[in-house]
XYZ file of C-alpha atoms in Angstrom:
639
model
C 11.167 -21.894 23.985
C 14.745 -21.595 22.691
C 17.924 -23.065 24.135
C 21.509 -22.197 23.171
C 24.315 -24.634 23.954
C 27.704 -22.919 24.190
C 30.589 -25.119 23.053
C 34.339 -24.782 22.829
C 36.820 -22.798 24.904
C 35.366 -20.099 27.197
C 36.531 -16.527 26.517
C 36.655 -14.254 29.593
C 34.674 -11.038 29.202
C 32.809 -12.186 26.090
C 29.339 -10.617 25.712
C 28.117 -13.682 23.826
C 26.004 -15.131 26.635
C 24.250 -11.801 27.179
C 23.624 -11.429 23.452
C 22.018 -14.867 23.292
C 19.815 -14.115 26.284
C 18.707 -10.869 24.636
C 17.589 -12.966 21.662
C 15.400 -15.093 23.943
C 17.691 -18.098 24.432
C 18.156 -20.037 27.637
C 21.943 -20.497 27.687
C 23.687 -23.708 28.742
C 27.396 -24.567 28.534
C 28.959 -27.793 27.279
C 32.719 -28.237 27.901
C 33.017 -30.745 25.046
C 31.038 -32.386 22.250
C 29.989 -35.321 24.401
C 28.470 -32.928 26.951
C 26.683 -31.122 24.111
C 25.067 -34.419 23.108
C 23.707 -34.832 26.634
C 22.450 -31.252 26.847
C 20.756 -31.534 23.452
C 18.964 -34.708 24.547
C 17.664 -32.874 27.633
C 16.088 -30.052 25.612
C 12.360 -30.669 24.961
C 11.733 -31.805 21.358
C 9.344 -28.880 20.717
C 12.059 -26.265 21.438
C 14.402 -24.523 19.042
C 18.031 -25.289 19.882
C 21.286 -23.590 18.882
C 24.937 -24.628 19.010
C 27.239 -21.620 19.411
C 31.022 -21.597 19.767
C 32.106 -19.614 22.827
C 34.856 -17.953 20.776
C 32.253 -16.395 18.465
C 32.823 -12.737 17.592
C 30.308 -10.864 15.492
C 27.381 -8.528 15.288
C 24.258 -9.224 17.275
C 22.184 -8.971 14.112
C 24.321 -11.682 12.476
C 23.331 -13.985 15.342
C 19.715 -12.823 15.051
C 19.622 -13.662 11.340
C 21.141 -17.100 11.914
C 19.333 -18.162 15.070
C 15.876 -16.559 15.162
C 14.451 -16.548 11.615
C 11.318 -18.748 11.812
C 11.189 -19.525 8.094
C 13.975 -22.097 7.970
C 14.238 -25.455 9.778
C 18.023 -25.051 10.094
C 20.307 -22.043 9.653
C 23.892 -21.148 10.397
C 26.674 -18.589 10.269
C 30.286 -19.077 11.282
C 30.338 -20.680 14.720
C 26.568 -20.721 15.242
C 23.921 -23.207 14.140
C 20.210 -23.464 14.935
C 17.565 -26.099 14.360
C 13.811 -25.796 14.767
C 11.741 -28.744 16.041
C 11.318 -30.234 12.550
C 15.126 -30.454 12.186
C 15.902 -31.551 15.742
C 16.126 -35.259 14.925
C 18.574 -34.578 12.091
C 20.600 -32.302 14.384
C 20.880 -35.030 17.018
C 22.119 -37.513 14.416
C 24.627 -35.007 12.996
C 25.956 -34.079 16.443
C 26.330 -37.738 17.387
C 28.092 -38.442 14.084
C 30.590 -35.633 14.634
C 31.102 -36.556 18.294
C 31.780 -40.206 17.462
C 34.496 -39.131 15.054
C 32.973 -40.376 11.805
C 32.779 -36.808 10.501
C 35.208 -35.083 12.845
C 37.680 -34.013 10.170
C 36.394 -32.373 7.025
C 38.448 -32.470 3.866
C 40.010 -29.215 2.734
C 37.378 -28.933 0.006
C 34.541 -29.268 2.502
C 36.227 -26.796 4.838
C 36.583 -24.233 2.064
C 32.928 -24.755 1.174
C 31.992 -24.208 4.797
C 33.876 -20.910 4.773
C 32.030 -19.718 1.674
C 28.667 -20.516 3.255
C 29.353 -19.410 6.773
C 32.133 -21.671 8.032
C 35.268 -20.761 9.977
C 36.753 -17.330 9.492
C 35.367 -13.834 9.064
C 32.143 -13.625 7.096
C 32.701 -11.623 3.952
C 30.583 -9.279 1.895
C 29.161 -10.126 -1.520
C 31.882 -10.690 -4.107
C 34.747 -10.666 -1.575
C 37.060 -13.699 -1.336
C 36.440 -15.926 1.671
C 39.568 -16.837 3.630
C 39.909 -19.671 6.094
C 41.412 -19.067 9.540
C 44.417 -21.004 10.757
C 42.226 -22.973 13.171
C 43.205 -26.633 13.527
C 39.648 -27.688 12.855
C 36.303 -26.087 12.223
C 34.153 -25.154 15.241
C 31.747 -27.830 16.417
C 28.733 -25.873 15.137
C 30.236 -25.692 11.645
C 31.134 -29.372 11.567
C 27.629 -30.299 12.682
C 26.201 -27.975 10.030
C 28.306 -29.679 7.344
C 27.086 -33.058 8.602
C 23.490 -31.836 8.430
C 23.983 -30.731 4.821
C 25.641 -34.029 3.953
C 22.702 -35.886 5.492
C 20.216 -34.044 3.279
C 18.933 -31.387 5.702
C 19.183 -27.970 4.054
C 20.965 -25.413 6.220
C 20.129 -21.795 5.411
C 23.120 -19.437 5.373
C 21.805 -15.857 5.605
C 23.429 -13.140 3.527
C 25.414 -11.070 6.033
C 26.745 -8.362 3.743
C 29.020 -6.178 5.864
C 28.074 -7.884 9.120
C 30.728 -9.962 10.859
C 30.481 -13.540 12.105
C 33.772 -15.232 13.022
C 35.449 -17.730 15.304
C 38.980 -16.286 15.583
C 41.899 -18.505 16.565
C 44.112 -16.675 19.034
C 44.278 -13.187 20.570
C 45.532 -11.426 17.435
C 42.753 -12.818 15.257
C 40.228 -11.959 17.957
C 41.366 -8.346 18.064
C 41.097 -8.166 14.284
C 37.558 -9.544 14.412
C 36.554 -7.121 17.182
C 37.915 -4.215 15.120
C 35.868 -5.410 12.139
C 32.762 -5.511 14.326
C 33.392 -1.978 15.608
C 33.836 -0.667 12.054
C 30.264 -1.553 10.999
C 27.100 -0.033 12.482
C 24.983 -3.093 13.251
C 21.776 -1.092 13.705
C 22.211 0.824 10.441
C 22.597 -2.447 8.543
C 19.538 -3.855 10.281
C 17.468 -0.812 9.322
C 18.590 -0.970 5.696
C 17.815 -4.672 5.449
C 14.307 -4.037 6.795
C 13.409 -2.329 3.513
C 12.282 -4.509 0.607
C 15.121 -4.947 -1.871
C 12.968 -4.151 -4.915
C 10.103 -1.707 -4.725
C 8.374 1.085 -6.590
C 9.700 4.636 -6.925
C 7.158 6.231 -4.587
C 7.656 3.600 -1.900
C 11.448 3.662 -2.166
C 11.937 7.425 -2.063
C 8.826 8.789 -0.346
C 7.839 6.156 2.227
C 10.696 3.829 3.165
C 13.170 6.556 4.236
C 11.038 7.173 7.342
C 8.756 4.140 7.621
C 11.755 2.007 8.588
C 12.125 4.146 11.713
C 8.446 3.675 12.437
C 9.051 -0.075 12.143
C 11.871 0.159 14.688
C 9.650 2.221 16.989
C 7.001 -0.502 16.787
C 9.567 -3.230 17.463
C 10.889 -1.505 20.574
C 7.352 -1.288 21.954
C 6.576 -4.929 21.360
C 4.125 -4.423 18.497
C 3.830 -7.271 16.009
C 3.567 -7.060 12.199
C 0.049 -8.513 12.388
C -1.044 -5.674 14.660
C 0.382 -3.108 12.238
C -1.292 -4.884 9.301
C -4.611 -4.756 11.117
C -4.084 -1.077 11.916
C -3.451 -0.436 8.217
C -6.711 -2.176 7.310
C -8.704 -0.230 9.905
C -7.159 3.047 8.721
C -8.115 2.274 5.117
C -11.664 1.390 6.167
C -11.944 4.701 8.027
C -10.628 6.405 4.876
C -13.350 4.671 2.853
C -15.910 5.872 5.392
C -14.653 9.442 5.059
C -14.896 9.191 1.267
C -18.460 7.899 1.626
C -19.516 11.181 3.265
C -19.394 12.872 -0.136
C -18.045 16.143 1.334
C -14.864 17.967 0.411
C -13.597 17.657 3.961
C -14.351 13.955 3.890
C -12.453 13.531 0.629
C -9.398 15.364 1.984
C -9.442 13.256 5.148
C -9.888 10.114 3.049
C -6.838 10.912 0.913
C -4.643 11.587 3.943
C -5.804 8.451 5.732
C -5.265 6.338 2.617
C -1.665 7.532 2.454
C -1.177 6.800 6.151
C -2.667 3.345 5.612
C -0.042 2.758 2.930
C 2.708 3.905 5.294
C 1.500 1.295 7.781
C 1.294 -1.237 4.958
C 4.996 -0.693 4.268
C 5.803 -0.669 7.976
C 4.366 -4.116 8.702
C 6.711 -5.811 6.236
C 9.664 -3.739 7.425
C 8.836 -4.633 11.013
C 8.739 -8.321 10.065
C 12.160 -8.062 8.424
C 13.603 -5.867 11.193
C 12.554 -8.187 14.013
C 12.365 -11.425 11.947
C 8.743 -11.897 12.980
C 7.634 -13.879 9.946
C 4.456 -15.902 10.230
C 2.002 -17.729 8.025
C -0.892 -15.723 9.419
C 0.968 -12.478 8.796
C 1.726 -13.429 5.206
C -1.931 -14.242 4.576
C -3.204 -11.060 6.226
C -0.766 -8.881 4.315
C -1.590 -10.551 0.997
C -5.365 -10.283 1.352
C -5.758 -7.009 3.236
C -4.153 -4.961 0.443
C -6.931 -5.964 -1.931
C -9.616 -5.512 0.731
C -8.370 -1.996 1.540
C -8.234 -0.836 -2.048
C -11.587 -2.258 -3.099
C -13.319 -1.004 0.059
C -11.982 2.437 -0.791
C -13.476 2.170 -4.285
C -16.837 1.417 -2.679
C -16.441 4.406 -0.364
C -15.787 6.709 -3.311
C -18.854 5.351 -5.111
C -21.033 5.911 -2.039
C -19.683 9.446 -1.644
C -20.368 10.268 -5.268
C -23.918 8.934 -4.931
C -24.509 11.338 -2.051
C -23.625 14.136 -4.436
C -25.952 12.843 -7.145
C -23.293 11.175 -9.313
C -23.605 7.417 -9.882
C -20.106 5.990 -10.454
C -20.714 2.414 -9.317
C -20.056 1.149 -12.851
C -16.678 2.917 -12.837
C -15.850 1.545 -9.385
C -16.691 -1.982 -10.484
C -14.752 -1.530 -13.733
C -11.694 -0.372 -11.751
C -11.896 -3.442 -9.508
C -12.309 -5.759 -12.503
C -9.373 -4.229 -14.360
C -7.081 -4.257 -11.340
C -7.953 -7.864 -10.480
C -7.439 -9.086 -14.048
C -4.085 -7.273 -14.114
C -3.013 -9.191 -11.051
C -4.074 -12.505 -12.555
C -2.069 -11.804 -15.689
C 0.949 -11.325 -13.388
C 0.212 -14.433 -11.349
C -0.426 -16.700 -14.339
C 2.676 -15.569 -16.201
C 4.891 -16.018 -13.153
C 3.522 -19.461 -12.348
C 3.859 -20.569 -15.965
C 7.526 -19.560 -16.078
C 8.634 -20.210 -12.498
C 10.403 -23.465 -13.365
C 10.241 -23.615 -17.160
C 13.329 -24.597 -19.123
C 14.647 -23.195 -22.371
C 13.824 -25.023 -25.574
C 16.684 -26.668 -27.432
C 17.806 -26.480 -31.047
C 20.345 -29.075 -32.232
C 20.978 -29.998 -28.624
C 21.721 -26.431 -27.500
C 19.487 -24.408 -25.193
C 17.811 -21.381 -26.720
C 18.585 -18.569 -24.313
C 17.761 -14.911 -24.614
C 15.213 -13.202 -26.817
C 15.064 -9.794 -28.497
C 12.568 -8.724 -25.831
C 14.764 -9.732 -22.899
C 17.807 -8.222 -24.592
C 16.003 -4.889 -24.939
C 14.868 -5.111 -21.325
C 18.449 -5.704 -20.179
C 19.702 -2.722 -22.195
C 17.041 -0.487 -20.670
C 17.866 -1.695 -17.172
C 21.520 -0.790 -17.730
C 20.455 2.888 -17.707
C 19.540 3.760 -14.128
C 16.652 6.165 -14.708
C 14.837 3.802 -17.076
C 14.492 1.235 -14.281
C 12.462 3.675 -12.198
C 10.393 4.864 -15.166
C 9.463 1.290 -16.043
C 8.515 0.577 -12.442
C 6.353 3.698 -12.265
C 4.427 3.228 -15.519
C 3.105 -0.167 -14.411
C 1.352 1.768 -11.623
C 2.347 -0.393 -8.619
C 0.519 -0.053 -5.336
C 2.551 2.910 -4.060
C 2.093 5.060 -7.144
C -1.499 3.930 -7.535
C -2.531 4.775 -3.991
C -0.694 8.092 -4.076
C -2.553 9.050 -7.260
C -5.888 7.963 -5.769
C -5.252 9.868 -2.533
C -4.221 13.123 -4.230
C -7.065 13.043 -6.750
C -9.585 12.210 -4.029
C -8.553 15.280 -2.039
C -8.475 17.646 -5.018
C -11.096 16.411 -7.485
C -14.195 14.195 -7.641
C -14.685 10.402 -7.464
C -15.533 10.305 -11.165
C -12.192 11.886 -12.070
C -10.420 9.502 -9.675
C -11.891 6.492 -11.460
C -11.236 7.911 -14.932
C -7.560 8.407 -14.048
C -7.349 5.009 -12.396
C -8.907 3.207 -15.358
C -6.672 5.015 -17.852
C -3.510 4.358 -15.860
C -4.296 0.715 -15.135
C -5.349 0.074 -18.745
C -2.047 1.468 -20.047
C -0.088 -0.529 -17.474
C -2.001 -3.696 -18.357
C -1.332 -3.254 -22.072
C 2.363 -2.520 -21.480
C 3.050 -5.499 -19.206
C 0.862 -7.975 -21.082
C 2.344 -7.079 -24.482
C 5.861 -7.546 -23.149
C 5.007 -10.908 -21.633
C 3.308 -12.114 -24.787
C 6.395 -11.191 -26.824
C 8.688 -12.969 -24.362
C 6.458 -16.041 -24.367
C 6.344 -16.258 -28.151
C 10.045 -15.666 -28.733
C 11.541 -17.617 -25.832
C 9.947 -20.962 -26.724
C 10.266 -22.307 -23.196
C 9.338 -25.865 -22.224
C 6.674 -25.735 -19.516
C 6.901 -28.267 -16.709
C 4.031 -30.438 -15.517
C 3.975 -28.459 -12.257
C 3.511 -25.180 -14.132
C 0.807 -26.679 -16.357
C -1.025 -27.963 -13.292
C -0.727 -24.559 -11.585
C -2.386 -22.924 -14.607
C -5.128 -25.560 -14.567
C -5.723 -24.839 -10.869
C -5.803 -21.088 -11.498
C -8.504 -21.662 -14.111
C -11.064 -22.359 -11.316
C -12.930 -24.858 -13.488
C -16.295 -25.964 -12.140
C -18.254 -29.219 -12.642
C -19.945 -28.126 -15.886
C -16.713 -27.368 -17.723
C -15.186 -30.519 -16.224
C -17.895 -32.612 -17.873
C -17.254 -30.925 -21.213
C -13.497 -31.409 -20.823
C -13.894 -35.142 -20.187
C -16.123 -35.506 -23.229
C -13.798 -33.712 -25.664
C -10.369 -34.457 -24.165
C -9.233 -36.928 -26.827
C -9.964 -34.767 -29.927
C -8.904 -31.525 -28.216
C -5.455 -32.863 -27.389
C -4.752 -33.099 -31.105
C -5.463 -29.398 -31.650
C -2.659 -26.859 -32.171
C -1.381 -25.346 -28.920
C -2.784 -21.847 -29.439
C -6.306 -22.995 -30.321
C -7.556 -23.574 -26.736
C -6.697 -19.943 -25.905
C -8.546 -18.739 -29.005
C -11.541 -20.894 -28.057
C -11.534 -19.413 -24.534
C -11.383 -15.900 -25.993
C -14.223 -16.643 -28.389
C -16.420 -18.070 -25.632
C -15.727 -15.141 -23.351
C -16.474 -12.659 -26.119
C -19.752 -14.467 -26.884
C -20.937 -14.349 -23.271
C -19.984 -10.714 -22.671
C -21.184 -9.681 -26.125
C -24.662 -11.126 -25.577
C -24.827 -9.440 -22.152
C -23.787 -6.132 -23.708
C -25.949 -6.101 -26.831
C -28.637 -8.788 -26.541
C -31.993 -8.613 -24.743
C -31.560 -9.327 -21.038
C -34.879 -11.078 -20.540
C -34.528 -13.674 -23.298
C -33.065 -17.183 -23.651
C -30.300 -15.648 -25.798
C -28.514 -14.582 -22.617
C -28.589 -18.153 -21.336
C -27.407 -19.405 -24.729
C -24.373 -17.103 -24.553
C -23.507 -18.453 -21.096
C -23.885 -22.030 -22.325
C -21.480 -21.307 -25.178
C -19.054 -20.025 -22.552
C -19.436 -23.260 -20.547
C -18.684 -25.284 -23.676
C -15.644 -23.254 -24.742
C -14.284 -23.229 -21.179
C -14.364 -27.014 -21.100
C -12.590 -27.208 -24.454
C -9.895 -24.775 -23.280
C -9.017 -26.764 -20.140
C -9.212 -30.167 -21.841
C -5.874 -29.376 -23.462
C -2.672 -29.540 -21.362
C -1.705 -25.959 -20.538
C 1.826 -26.240 -21.836
C 1.661 -23.850 -24.779
C 3.575 -20.560 -24.823
C 0.410 -18.472 -24.366
C -1.697 -20.804 -22.236
C -0.931 -18.660 -19.188
C -3.480 -16.206 -20.652
C -6.359 -18.688 -20.252
C -7.004 -18.089 -16.498
C -6.976 -14.266 -16.933
C -9.417 -14.654 -19.843
C -11.746 -16.583 -17.542
C -11.417 -13.875 -14.865
C -12.092 -11.091 -17.366
C -15.129 -12.921 -18.766
C -16.789 -13.693 -15.427
C -16.149 -10.246 -13.930
C -16.922 -8.422 -17.172
C -20.169 -10.371 -17.639
C -21.343 -9.247 -14.194
C -20.294 -5.655 -14.837
C -22.105 -5.377 -18.173
C -25.200 -7.188 -16.948
C -25.572 -5.027 -13.816
C -24.918 -1.824 -15.747
C -27.523 -2.674 -18.393
C -30.094 -3.814 -15.846
C -30.489 -0.176 -14.806
C -32.274 -1.020 -11.563
C -31.421 0.345 -8.112
C -28.825 -1.688 -6.259
C -27.771 -3.913 -9.172
C -24.303 -2.425 -9.553
C -23.475 -2.355 -5.802
C -24.669 -5.974 -5.576
C -22.485 -6.917 -8.566
C -19.585 -5.080 -6.904
C -20.031 -7.255 -3.810
C -20.253 -10.454 -5.850
C -17.107 -9.685 -7.850
C -15.292 -8.845 -4.588
C -16.323 -12.179 -3.040
C -15.325 -14.190 -6.125
C -12.060 -12.264 -6.481
C -11.202 -13.119 -2.871
C -11.581 -16.807 -3.717
C -9.324 -16.368 -6.742
C -6.663 -14.465 -4.788
C -6.779 -17.156 -2.116
C -6.125 -19.766 -4.801
C -3.132 -17.797 -6.056
C -1.477 -17.495 -2.659
C -1.972 -21.170 -1.876
C -0.252 -22.099 -5.126
C 2.533 -19.584 -4.566
C 3.109 -21.082 -1.127
C 3.474 -24.558 -2.594
C 0.288 -25.878 -0.958
C -1.573 -26.468 -4.214
C -5.053 -25.315 -5.173
C -8.031 -25.209 -2.799
C -9.937 -28.496 -2.370
C -11.908 -29.528 -5.428
C -14.963 -29.741 -3.194
C -14.730 -25.984 -2.542
C -14.370 -25.162 -6.246
C -17.351 -27.374 -7.092
C -19.415 -25.910 -4.253
C -18.776 -22.436 -5.661
C -19.735 -23.640 -9.147
C -16.545 -22.648 -10.921
C -16.294 -19.534 -13.069
C -18.503 -20.976 -15.812
C -21.158 -22.250 -13.398
C -21.501 -18.872 -11.676
C -21.722 -17.135 -15.039
C -24.486 -19.484 -16.190
C -26.371 -19.077 -12.906
C -26.319 -15.281 -13.159
C -27.433 -15.484 -16.804
C -30.420 -17.699 -15.886
C -31.435 -15.415 -13.024
C -31.122 -12.323 -15.215
C -33.189 -13.899 -18.005
C -35.934 -14.939 -15.565
C -35.954 -11.765 -13.474
C -38.692 -9.241 -14.136
C -37.936 -5.559 -14.416
C -40.003 -4.889 -11.308
C -38.076 -7.222 -9.004
C -34.701 -6.274 -10.384
C -31.440 -8.249 -10.261
C -30.002 -6.840 -7.030
C -31.525 -9.344 -4.534
C -30.332 -12.373 -6.512
C -26.781 -11.015 -6.899
C -26.686 -10.118 -3.215
C -27.683 -13.640 -2.156
C -25.052 -15.201 -4.429
C -22.417 -12.774 -3.127
C -23.172 -13.650 0.487
C -23.087 -17.391 -0.202
C -19.791 -17.185 -2.107
C -18.252 -14.978 0.583
C -19.300 -17.225 3.464
C -18.161 -20.469 1.795
C -14.874 -19.070 0.465
C -13.982 -17.227 3.675
C -14.768 -20.185 5.921
C -12.518 -22.542 3.966
C -9.817 -19.910 3.541
C -9.653 -19.096 7.253
C -9.644 -22.798 8.137
C -6.699 -23.391 5.830
C -4.581 -20.368 6.693
C -4.783 -20.867 10.452
C -3.922 -24.572 10.109
C -0.436 -25.896 10.769
C -0.029 -26.928 7.142
C -0.419 -23.448 5.695
C 2.604 -22.103 3.809
C 4.383 -18.824 4.532
C 3.894 -16.457 1.574
C 6.150 -13.429 1.454
C 5.844 -10.303 -0.622
C 9.490 -9.781 -1.544
C 9.700 -8.201 -4.953
C 5.980 -7.847 -5.491
C 5.043 -4.233 -6.142
C 1.518 -4.531 -7.558
């Protein structure tokens, strides 16, 4: 439930009460601040409450942004303030403080600050000077908001752009504010703001120009972003089923449905921004369903090719491995540098590098921005390429193009990040180092090694742990690729990997290139399974390996989104139960070495895949539907 308390002087003919009711608020009126205190106390503690000045003039969407966004405990624009249940106690204290007179009069400096962040006067666009009205004092909502800020409760002030939010003082100022409201199309601004600020070329120019209207259509019919997200998943699964038919008609239908699934994928986020229907569950569904849709489609293509006599399961698995490792390079680099600080020389911060300078120069030329966004093959461009090639060619050609494009994109982005990391010389915080350690997914075996060698390893040069991780990964994958599969040598290679993994994580991950360690672990585990299943050359081994990599990748993606949401890594008990990356690699190596050619490797990989999927999914669902789950949003993420 939501309750709005109108304060201040009533204005005859004002549509404010109707606007608040249209936003879902039960409206009550308080003639003065003391009455507002009583009304606030009568509102149930579990309800959202808003203080709104009756003289408010502005766009409905300005009120919507300030009063209905579920992501922030407290938010405000000029003349309007809201508090969710978690901020209700602080709001009561602030309102009582203002009412009792201890914070009734702000200093001029505080008043000017209130104007810049949504205080009295017309809200201004970015870069425009904020001017204070001639009002004798700030509206009650603004004074309470300033008291909240002063008391340590963060008050979100949404960016209004050209939207108006004002509390005019007198008829002339009111007419000016009404004219400003009439000069801006509220709905057009709302539609524009529904589109992600930074996106890929294909999404920006080929999808968003019309998907925003689909989002509005969904909003007007009461559909939720979660329903649209689910529809996108179901559409992609149907597309995968069409691809699995192995017919030309099925491939054409699959390509069209994949594109429509992507349209819905864009629409769910635009619907969330259009109607401010953000939710933890929606963030989780959107984050995980994209990967599920794409990898299910890979499986559909592989099944379709098999119907035509072409076995491309190795290519499908390779595409999933490459795409997943690409994502983990992105995640690790971003986490490592999210709150890092510049190194200092002679007391001065070292800012800027040749790499970032070149990047800035390229971004100053408009067309290069779009070229650089396209060549990294984000989800829009990638799915468009897959859809077109599916309809016109064969699954084998689709995977060849996908592997080539993703490999180039991976080399381009990783090389740039390595150069920035080496030249910037940033100081990594303890939080970033811990995030990298959590992303490593270290199991009990590597933990034991790390404890045993921690003291001598800490004295090693910073880059050596990464080199050790690379060497161990190369040993494990190399033995799987070139050694006999039914010999102890395979187990020996996996044991070397366990040892080197422990050495790599025993060192604090604060070096400039330590963000590469988790992606190296991902590439080793996934690559080991790929090579082993491909060399086994028994029916069902590659599809079983595909399922196992998908299950493990889900666990790794889940870890990423927990960390990004500020909730930390999954429980250590879950990581230990799943064995860690090195434990799973050793287990698969032992099973492969002991498996006879007649029985094959497929049953063992299938059992492991099911166990990993059940354990990881159960814990993931428990966490994401709990009240403590963070909201993870996809703003700016194009991969």
